Structure formats: structure tokens, C-alpha cells
């Protein structure tokens, strides 16, 4: 709002990006990352690592297709094992991207403008990695289309009262809407790349992707409406996705899962891990590409604060979960939590508490929050902690349920690890391709942050 | 009568220059005009009277279609096509339909928003005359352009050029078809 007399807001807007930028330098600096012939060594190294791990992933997929999911450690009673752990972890990571791009847009948080683009890309690629696991876990992934209702000669249809079918719809909708939102935001920047590329083939390709965008006032006015509407649609969607993922657990009667508490708990955890991933990506990237002026310390600190806030919600959730188990008086529920804390998986449980609750408390100190190195370390710790959380929820509850005679331990095989680490490779592969081929910071939205973008004179 | 040019394009260095020029041009009575900028400018939309567009309506229709598709699909399949009796519970179990109906609403509405955006902007558009102006490539970087199209009844190559010159542009160019 240009005529907002809110002085505090004006003052804070100033330091969103470093002073001294012009429309031209902002454009050139961000576009140069893509339109240069030189590729930094850092990019080569990360992309190379990504490709190497992607090959490991393809190798494990080939093995799973050839021999079956038995190469994983999934045995009765722990039939979900790593696959669903990784699925929930990856989906959760994606959530911060949508939070930044949609919710912070609706809340008019201008600082998001320089981190939303790569956070949205992170969402897309995280959803792609997440999708791999339920797909492979099907056992016969080539028949995945059976999950969707379609006219078929078998006379059967999906069971719409099952949360697993809801999940199919939720995750596929989430992936599609994220892609649309991302593309709509990219169009003006693709036009910038088209106009700046010197190589005719490159110009042609960006031109095709920009679809003839010419920055007309008519375009912009519809584009603004479209962005707001898509943000309004993505906001309830992102909250619904992890809610539906948590329904996969809560609607089952397994002790440790059957709780109305899961949806908010899962959504908070998702955003927690997502912000950790945003920081883990942004901190090295801005150092390598010299983007400290656009992704400033303030962005890192704000993300750190959001991580701390969601981390406290997660801590509260752990506490309440345990309290509810005790207070319910349900012996199975109590036993499930006792086993979690002091049973065979005690080490994972306490490691999770350390990574997710104890160590991130360091973020209360401004010194730690505003130091990129410590912030990076904490975000990695949180990512590990959130993975452990999913593992503890899935494995400990399944390993020791109602019937003592059916108890058994879960042992991950090397292919469990290979598939998991492989998807990290898939993520790196896609993400670094994105960094090289598309502007990682939304150029037109950063232009609006410049003081020159303000129209002087009386308002109409 | 077909005019020899598509229009006249004036280049400005600041958003303020463009917005003031857009106001002046509209005040003069020109209506067939368009402005080009590297980022959205709210005052510009106001100056050109571009406040309303049909996109919200399109998205609403998309959302309602999605809701109906999601709900009716589940109703048809669970009640008519493939009924499963689970302990005598009602076949029309609407609470279980909520999630998928919601997801389909969002999905259809998001598609409507994206394709509605493209349709209202007339995209994809493989050719547009404004790109014939060599300096127009800067419209996606740091320059601001105002184009009066030759289809405007008040358009006259000489008079309009002279008028645009009074608005202190950096340059006025003819836009070839």
C-alpha cells in the first residue's frame, strides 16, 4: 500500500536488501548467475555429488523393481519402515516453501521477496523426492495409476473413506498447485532472461517459456490478482497436506498414532524442518554467488526466528503427546511411550529430543541467530532431528503394538540407506539445475523493494 | 484505415515519470494505450483505470466446478458404482468426502487462476509489435514505456509525437507493425 502512513513499516522496509542497488544492478546480478558461460566450482562439485547420489538412487530403484521391496528392511510388523519416514520428512520440508511464498505474501511480509523463488523450487523438488517413496513402496510401482479413480474393466475403485487415498489426492494436488504458482511467478523473470540473453537459442528457449510476456500494465494487474488468488488457495492447501499426511497415522488405531493432536503437530514440524532446509540452502548459496546484499542477514535471522517459534510448538507437542499418553490411562498408549523413551529405540528418541528441542534453544541468542555458520549448523541438526522424529513415530509404534507375540525390531538394510541418500541426490540434482538455469531470486519482486520503485507525488 | 505504424512509444527513466505521463495522456483523451514496466506499479493501474479484472470470477467458477467434481465423483463411486457395505454404515458417508472435495476445489481453482491469467493477458503470444522497438528489451530491466496505439481515434502521427515530447520522455519512437 503506497499511502500507508505506517512509519515503522517504512523504516523496516529499508533494510530488507542492502542499500545502493538500482533496477539495473538487481537485474544484472541475479540474471548473471544464469546467463554466464562460467560455472563456479562450487556448483560443479554440488551438482556432481547430486548426480553421483542420483545414480545410487537409480541403482536401488532398479534393484527394487527387479527383486521387490524385500531388499528394504520392511518386515512384519514394521511394514512402513524407512519408506514412509522419508516420505513424511520430504513432504514436510516442502512446506516452508509454500509458507514463504503464499502465507507471507498474504501477510504482506516484503522480506520474503528475495527468498521465495528458491524456497518454492525447494518445495517442488522435495515433493518430487517424497513422491518416490510411496510409489516404490507400492511394490508394483508401474501400477500406480490404480490409486486414481478411472473407468476400468476390473469393476473396482479406490476406497474414498481411507486416508491413504486422501493422501494421493492431497499430495498430487500440492505438487501441481506448487508448480503452477511457481511458474506464474517465473513468467516475468523468464521475459527478463529472454531480453537479456545474447545466444539466440537461449533467447528462443526463454522466449518460449515466457510465452510473450511484455510487462504491460494489463499483464501486471492480472498477474497481481492471480498471485494473490493462488496464494489464497495455497495457504489452506499447505495446511491440509500435512494434516492429511498425519491422518495416515491418526485414523489407524495403533498406540502412539491414534491422536487428534497430530495435524497441528505435523504441520508445525513440517514448517520447522522446511525452514531448516531453506537456511541450509540459502547460507552457502548466498556466500558462493555473492548475494549477501539481496539475501541479507535479516532474512537469515527472520528464518531463524520462525524456526525457533515452530520448534517451540514442536517441543510443546512432544510434551503434550507424552502427557496425554499418561493422562489417558490407556495401558497400550502408556506402554507405547514408555517403550519409545526407555525401550530398544531409546537412543533414537533421545537423539531426537536433543536435535529438535535442546540444541535449537541456542537460537534464543541473537549472536548465534545472526551468525551464518552457527545458523547453518543448527539447521542441519534440525533436519536430522525431524527425520528422527518421523522414524521414531513410525517404527517404534509399529514394532511394539498391542500383541507382545507380534513384536519385532526393525533393521534398516543398506538399500534403505541407499534409497534415502539417493533421494537427497535427486534433490541436489534438480536444485542445482534450477540454480543454473532459472533465476534463483525473483527479480521483479526484488525490484519492487527498491526505494526508487516508489511513485512520487500525490496519489490519485 | 490502417495506420502506417502500430503506435508511438515514449520511454521514461523512472516509474514516477511513467505514471505522470500515463495520467496526462488519459486526460488528453487517449484510450488505446498501454504502459510497460519491469515490475507492477499500483499507481499505474490506477492511472490507466485497470482496477477490475474477471480473474476472481474465473477462479470462483473453477473452484465450484472442482468441488462438484470431487464430491459427485465420490458419491457416484461409493453409492452407485462400487458400494461397499461396512457394518451397515451409510453408503453416502459425506464426512469422508470432505478431504478429496477440498483438494479438488483447490486444484481446479488453481488451474483456473493460471489459465485465466494466460487468457486475460492474451498469452501465449508469439509476436507483438512493441518488440520491434530496439530499446524495448529494457522494459524488463530498468526502463518504463508508454505506448499510444494507432487505433486510437485521436491518434495522429505528428500531433501525438509532439504531445508525447511535452511529457519529458527520454525518447519517442515509432512502433512498426
Short mmCIF file of N, CA and C in Angstrom, two decimals, chain B residues 24 64 70 163:
data_model
loop_
_atom_site.label_atom_id
_atom_site.label_comp_id
_atom_site.label_asym_id
_atom_site.label_seq_id
_atom_site.Cartn_x
_atom_site.Cartn_y
_atom_site.Cartn_z
N UNK B 24 -1.43 12.10 -17.81
CA UNK B 24 -1.58 13.22 -18.76
C UNK B 24 -2.20 12.72 -20.06
N UNK B 64 -15.76 -23.96 -7.81
CA UNK B 64 -17.07 -24.61 -7.65
C UNK B 64 -17.12 -25.88 -8.50
N UNK B 70 -15.33 -33.27 -7.35
CA UNK B 70 -14.81 -34.11 -6.28
C UNK B 70 -15.93 -34.81 -5.52
N UNK B 163 2.85 15.86 -28.84
CA UNK B 163 2.29 15.83 -27.48
C UNK B 163 3.14 14.98 -26.54
#
